[in-house]
Amino acid sequence: MVQKLGVLTETASQTGGPYVHIGCIPSFAGLPGVYPEDLGLSPMSDGAKGEVITITGSIHDGTGWAMRDAMFESWQADGAGRYPGQPGADPAVSGFCRFAADKDSGAFTLRTIKPGAVRGHDGRMMAPHISIWIVARGINIGLHTRIYFADEDNSADPLLARIEQRPRVETLMARPVGPGAYRFDIRLQGPGETVFLDI
Amino acid sequence: MTETGRLIPRRRDAHPVPYDPDYKTTMTRSPNLPLLSMESTPSEETGPRFGHGLIGALDNNLIVNFSKGAAPAIGERIRVHGRVVDENARPVPHTLVEVWQANAGGRYRHVRDTYFAPLDPNFGGCGRTLTDENGYYEFLTIRPGAYPWPNRGNDWRPMHIHFSLFGHSFGQRLITQAYFEGDPLIARCPIAATVKDRGQLDQLVAPLDMAASRPMDYLAYRFDIVLRGRRQTMFENKPEGM
Ligand SMILES: [Fe+2]
């Protein structure tokens, strides 16, 4: 016998299911009025410093179908690369947003401040990115990924450098499609499958 | 140190398998390629915080929060309570816990739920609360009904409450489901069965907690939750080589 480790095991995930909106964004589920407003309506408020951008896209299952029932959460630094709560962080940036695939078209939109580069533990800079977490029916444990920006210098980003198959880096790039506008599509399976993270 | 350490890597074998033919939708919604494994960074070690100002007085009482106290929801009154701790067995204080569930007849108040069990005019089906300084939370609600769902020929979900947890960092984010002790549908549920580790599945089943129930009022069920912890060490608070 050996000493007993006092370490617990994380509770097992379960799918958010088709009605995840009821708990997280009830107005989207057709259930307004329980709370004053849905949580995470916007990751910023008026006066946030930096460039306001809009990211639109869809999330596709393995057949190519744009899913209508996915819910997303985003978490990001402010325009200067500081996370909310860190010293000097922009008080107008909450950094957190919840949004959903449209129930008719599957399209999603995230309107936010373009984040700044963030310093990692080893002192290396991470290129500007937004962390994304995805839940839906058929997803048994929430999927983490990141949105980077094709018009930024991503050459020294430590996470992107870890991707062996270089073409797959492109799956994490939001593409400029107009002034302040980006396109970011997510593919759960098959050709162009998005890089998901165990992080 | 608790708030700055690296997150302990997820034990994927403690979680459901992403791909399970018995839960058909997973077949087209699970990544085929390996996840990119990497140590956590400040992007995962920070996360949204929510204050008490967010939480309304009725938010954790699903029996009355939809009718604003005007009339109680129909169903067996139950209290669901427990503690949120991390893998180091430390409480996770002041963190948001959100729940959602079907009504007593197994129907969700959602634009997409078309099951013909009736809606309860006094039941919405969502609630939220913050854990206290010891990681403790509680909800008052009604026992959710089992419901059928389109999967294999005749699949039914056991009674369950969906739980959403934040912890204190984005990498701790977790959604799970609480089942109820003694429900014979648990063993027949392909969603519960995506958790292959029997001990881990058992941890999703809330035991009846008579000591926490109130005579002539409600039964109680206990549901404790463990979130990812952080590696506790003094060795990595400075850059490599310094
Ligand atoms: Fe459910």
PDB file of N, CA and C in Angstrom, chain A residues 17-23 25-26 28-31 68-69 103, chain B residues 100 107-115 119 124:
ATOM      1  N   GLY A  17     -27.258  19.161 -24.778  1.00  0.00           N
ATOM      2  CA  GLY A  17     -28.556  18.792 -25.336  1.00  0.00           C
ATOM      3  C   GLY A  17     -29.138  19.886 -26.216  1.00  0.00           C
ATOM      4  N   PRO A  18     -30.314  19.630 -26.771  1.00  0.00           N
ATOM      5  CA  PRO A  18     -30.924  20.590 -27.706  1.00  0.00           C
ATOM      6  C   PRO A  18     -31.509  21.823 -27.020  1.00  0.00           C
ATOM      7  N   TYR A  19     -31.663  21.756 -25.708  1.00  0.00           N
ATOM      8  CA  TYR A  19     -32.350  22.848 -25.011  1.00  0.00           C
ATOM      9  C   TYR A  19     -31.415  23.630 -24.097  1.00  0.00           C
ATOM     10  N   VAL A  20     -30.124  23.585 -24.438  1.00  0.00           N
ATOM     11  CA  VAL A  20     -29.115  24.282 -23.633  1.00  0.00           C
ATOM     12  C   VAL A  20     -29.444  25.759 -23.493  1.00  0.00           C
ATOM     13  N   HIS A  21     -30.156  26.302 -24.485  1.00  0.00           N
ATOM     14  CA  HIS A  21     -30.496  27.730 -24.449  1.00  0.00           C
ATOM     15  C   HIS A  21     -31.379  28.083 -23.253  1.00  0.00           C
ATOM     16  N   ILE A  22     -32.208  27.140 -22.813  1.00  0.00           N
ATOM     17  CA  ILE A  22     -33.108  27.445 -21.691  1.00  0.00           C
ATOM     18  C   ILE A  22     -32.306  27.883 -20.476  1.00  0.00           C
ATOM     19  N   GLY A  23     -31.223  27.158 -20.223  1.00  0.00           N
ATOM     20  CA  GLY A  23     -30.440  27.463 -19.031  1.00  0.00           C
ATOM     21  C   GLY A  23     -29.486  28.621 -19.215  1.00  0.00           C
ATOM     22  N   ILE A  25     -29.244  30.974 -22.312  1.00  0.00           N
ATOM     23  CA  ILE A  25     -29.756  32.174 -22.985  1.00  0.00           C
ATOM     24  C   ILE A  25     -31.264  31.996 -23.185  1.00  0.00           C
ATOM     25  N   PRO A  26     -32.013  32.075 -22.071  1.00  0.00           N
ATOM     26  CA  PRO A  26     -33.444  31.713 -22.121  1.00  0.00           C
ATOM     27  C   PRO A  26     -34.267  32.513 -23.132  1.00  0.00           C
ATOM     28  N   PHE A  28     -33.485  33.283 -26.072  1.00  0.00           N
ATOM     29  CA  PHE A  28     -33.329  32.603 -27.358  1.00  0.00           C
ATOM     30  C   PHE A  28     -34.257  31.389 -27.433  1.00  0.00           C
ATOM     31  N   ALA A  29     -34.491  30.756 -26.297  1.00  0.00           N
ATOM     32  CA  ALA A  29     -35.359  29.571 -26.241  1.00  0.00           C
ATOM     33  C   ALA A  29     -36.835  29.946 -26.290  1.00  0.00           C
ATOM     34  N   GLY A  30     -37.120  31.246 -26.326  1.00  0.00           N
ATOM     35  CA  GLY A  30     -38.510  31.678 -26.261  1.00  0.00           C
ATOM     36  C   GLY A  30     -39.001  31.749 -24.831  1.00  0.00           C
ATOM     37  N   LEU A  31     -38.082  31.966 -23.929  1.00  0.00           N
ATOM     38  CA  LEU A  31     -38.389  31.985 -22.497  1.00  0.00           C
ATOM     39  C   LEU A  31     -37.844  33.269 -21.873  1.00  0.00           C
ATOM     40  N   ARG A  68     -28.090  24.104 -36.391  1.00  0.00           N
ATOM     41  CA  ARG A  68     -29.013  25.165 -35.955  1.00  0.00           C
ATOM     42  C   ARG A  68     -29.114  25.254 -34.434  1.00  0.00           C
ATOM     43  N   ASP A  69     -28.484  24.357 -33.718  1.00  0.00           N
ATOM     44  CA  ASP A  69     -28.757  24.294 -32.278  1.00  0.00           C
ATOM     45  C   ASP A  69     -27.519  24.469 -31.403  1.00  0.00           C
ATOM     46  N   LYS A 103     -31.539  29.746 -35.478  1.00  0.00           N
ATOM     47  CA  LYS A 103     -32.334  28.518 -35.564  1.00  0.00           C
ATOM     48  C   LYS A 103     -32.902  28.268 -36.954  1.00  0.00           C
TER      49      LYS A 103
ATOM     50  N   TRP B 100     -31.144  23.827 -15.888  1.00  0.00           N
ATOM     51  CA  TRP B 100     -32.377  23.836 -16.680  1.00  0.00           C
ATOM     52  C   TRP B 100     -32.926  22.425 -16.731  1.00  0.00           C
ATOM     53  N   ARG B 107     -41.713  17.955 -20.371  1.00  0.00           N
ATOM     54  CA  ARG B 107     -41.742  18.917 -21.477  1.00  0.00           C
ATOM     55  C   ARG B 107     -40.880  20.128 -21.139  1.00  0.00           C
ATOM     56  N   TYR B 108     -40.082  20.548 -22.118  1.00  0.00           N
ATOM     57  CA  TYR B 108     -39.262  21.748 -21.952  1.00  0.00           C
ATOM     58  C   TYR B 108     -40.001  22.957 -22.506  1.00  0.00           C
ATOM     59  N   ARG B 109     -39.802  24.081 -21.846  1.00  0.00           N
ATOM     60  CA  ARG B 109     -40.331  25.334 -22.381  1.00  0.00           C
ATOM     61  C   ARG B 109     -39.295  25.898 -23.354  1.00  0.00           C
ATOM     62  N   HIS B 110     -39.321  25.380 -24.574  1.00  0.00           N
ATOM     63  CA  HIS B 110     -38.349  25.766 -25.612  1.00  0.00           C
ATOM     64  C   HIS B 110     -39.096  25.740 -26.945  1.00  0.00           C
ATOM     65  N   VAL B 111     -38.768  26.705 -27.794  1.00  0.00           N
ATOM     66  CA  VAL B 111     -39.477  26.796 -29.075  1.00  0.00           C
ATOM     67  C   VAL B 111     -39.367  25.514 -29.891  1.00  0.00           C
ATOM     68  N   ARG B 112     -38.346  24.701 -29.593  1.00  0.00           N
ATOM     69  CA  ARG B 112     -38.142  23.496 -30.411  1.00  0.00           C
ATOM     70  C   ARG B 112     -38.683  22.224 -29.763  1.00  0.00           C
ATOM     71  N   ASP B 113     -39.177  22.282 -28.529  1.00  0.00           N
ATOM     72  CA  ASP B 113     -39.690  21.050 -27.924  1.00  0.00           C
ATOM     73  C   ASP B 113     -41.145  20.868 -28.336  1.00  0.00           C
ATOM     74  N   THR B 114     -41.391  19.800 -29.084  1.00  0.00           N
ATOM     75  CA  THR B 114     -42.746  19.562 -29.606  1.00  0.00           C
ATOM     76  C   THR B 114     -43.415  18.359 -28.947  1.00  0.00           C
ATOM     77  N   TYR B 115     -42.818  17.818 -27.894  1.00  0.00           N
ATOM     78  CA  TYR B 115     -43.440  16.700 -27.170  1.00  0.00           C
ATOM     79  C   TYR B 115     -44.823  17.144 -26.691  1.00  0.00           C
ATOM     80  N   LEU B 119     -47.293  22.039 -21.375  1.00  0.00           N
ATOM     81  CA  LEU B 119     -46.529  23.024 -20.634  1.00  0.00           C
ATOM     82  C   LEU B 119     -47.263  23.337 -19.335  1.00  0.00           C
ATOM     83  N   GLY B 124     -41.008  27.668 -15.764  1.00  0.00           N
ATOM     84  CA  GLY B 124     -40.124  28.058 -16.857  1.00  0.00           C
ATOM     85  C   GLY B 124     -39.074  26.992 -17.119  1.00  0.00           C
TER      86      GLY B 124
END
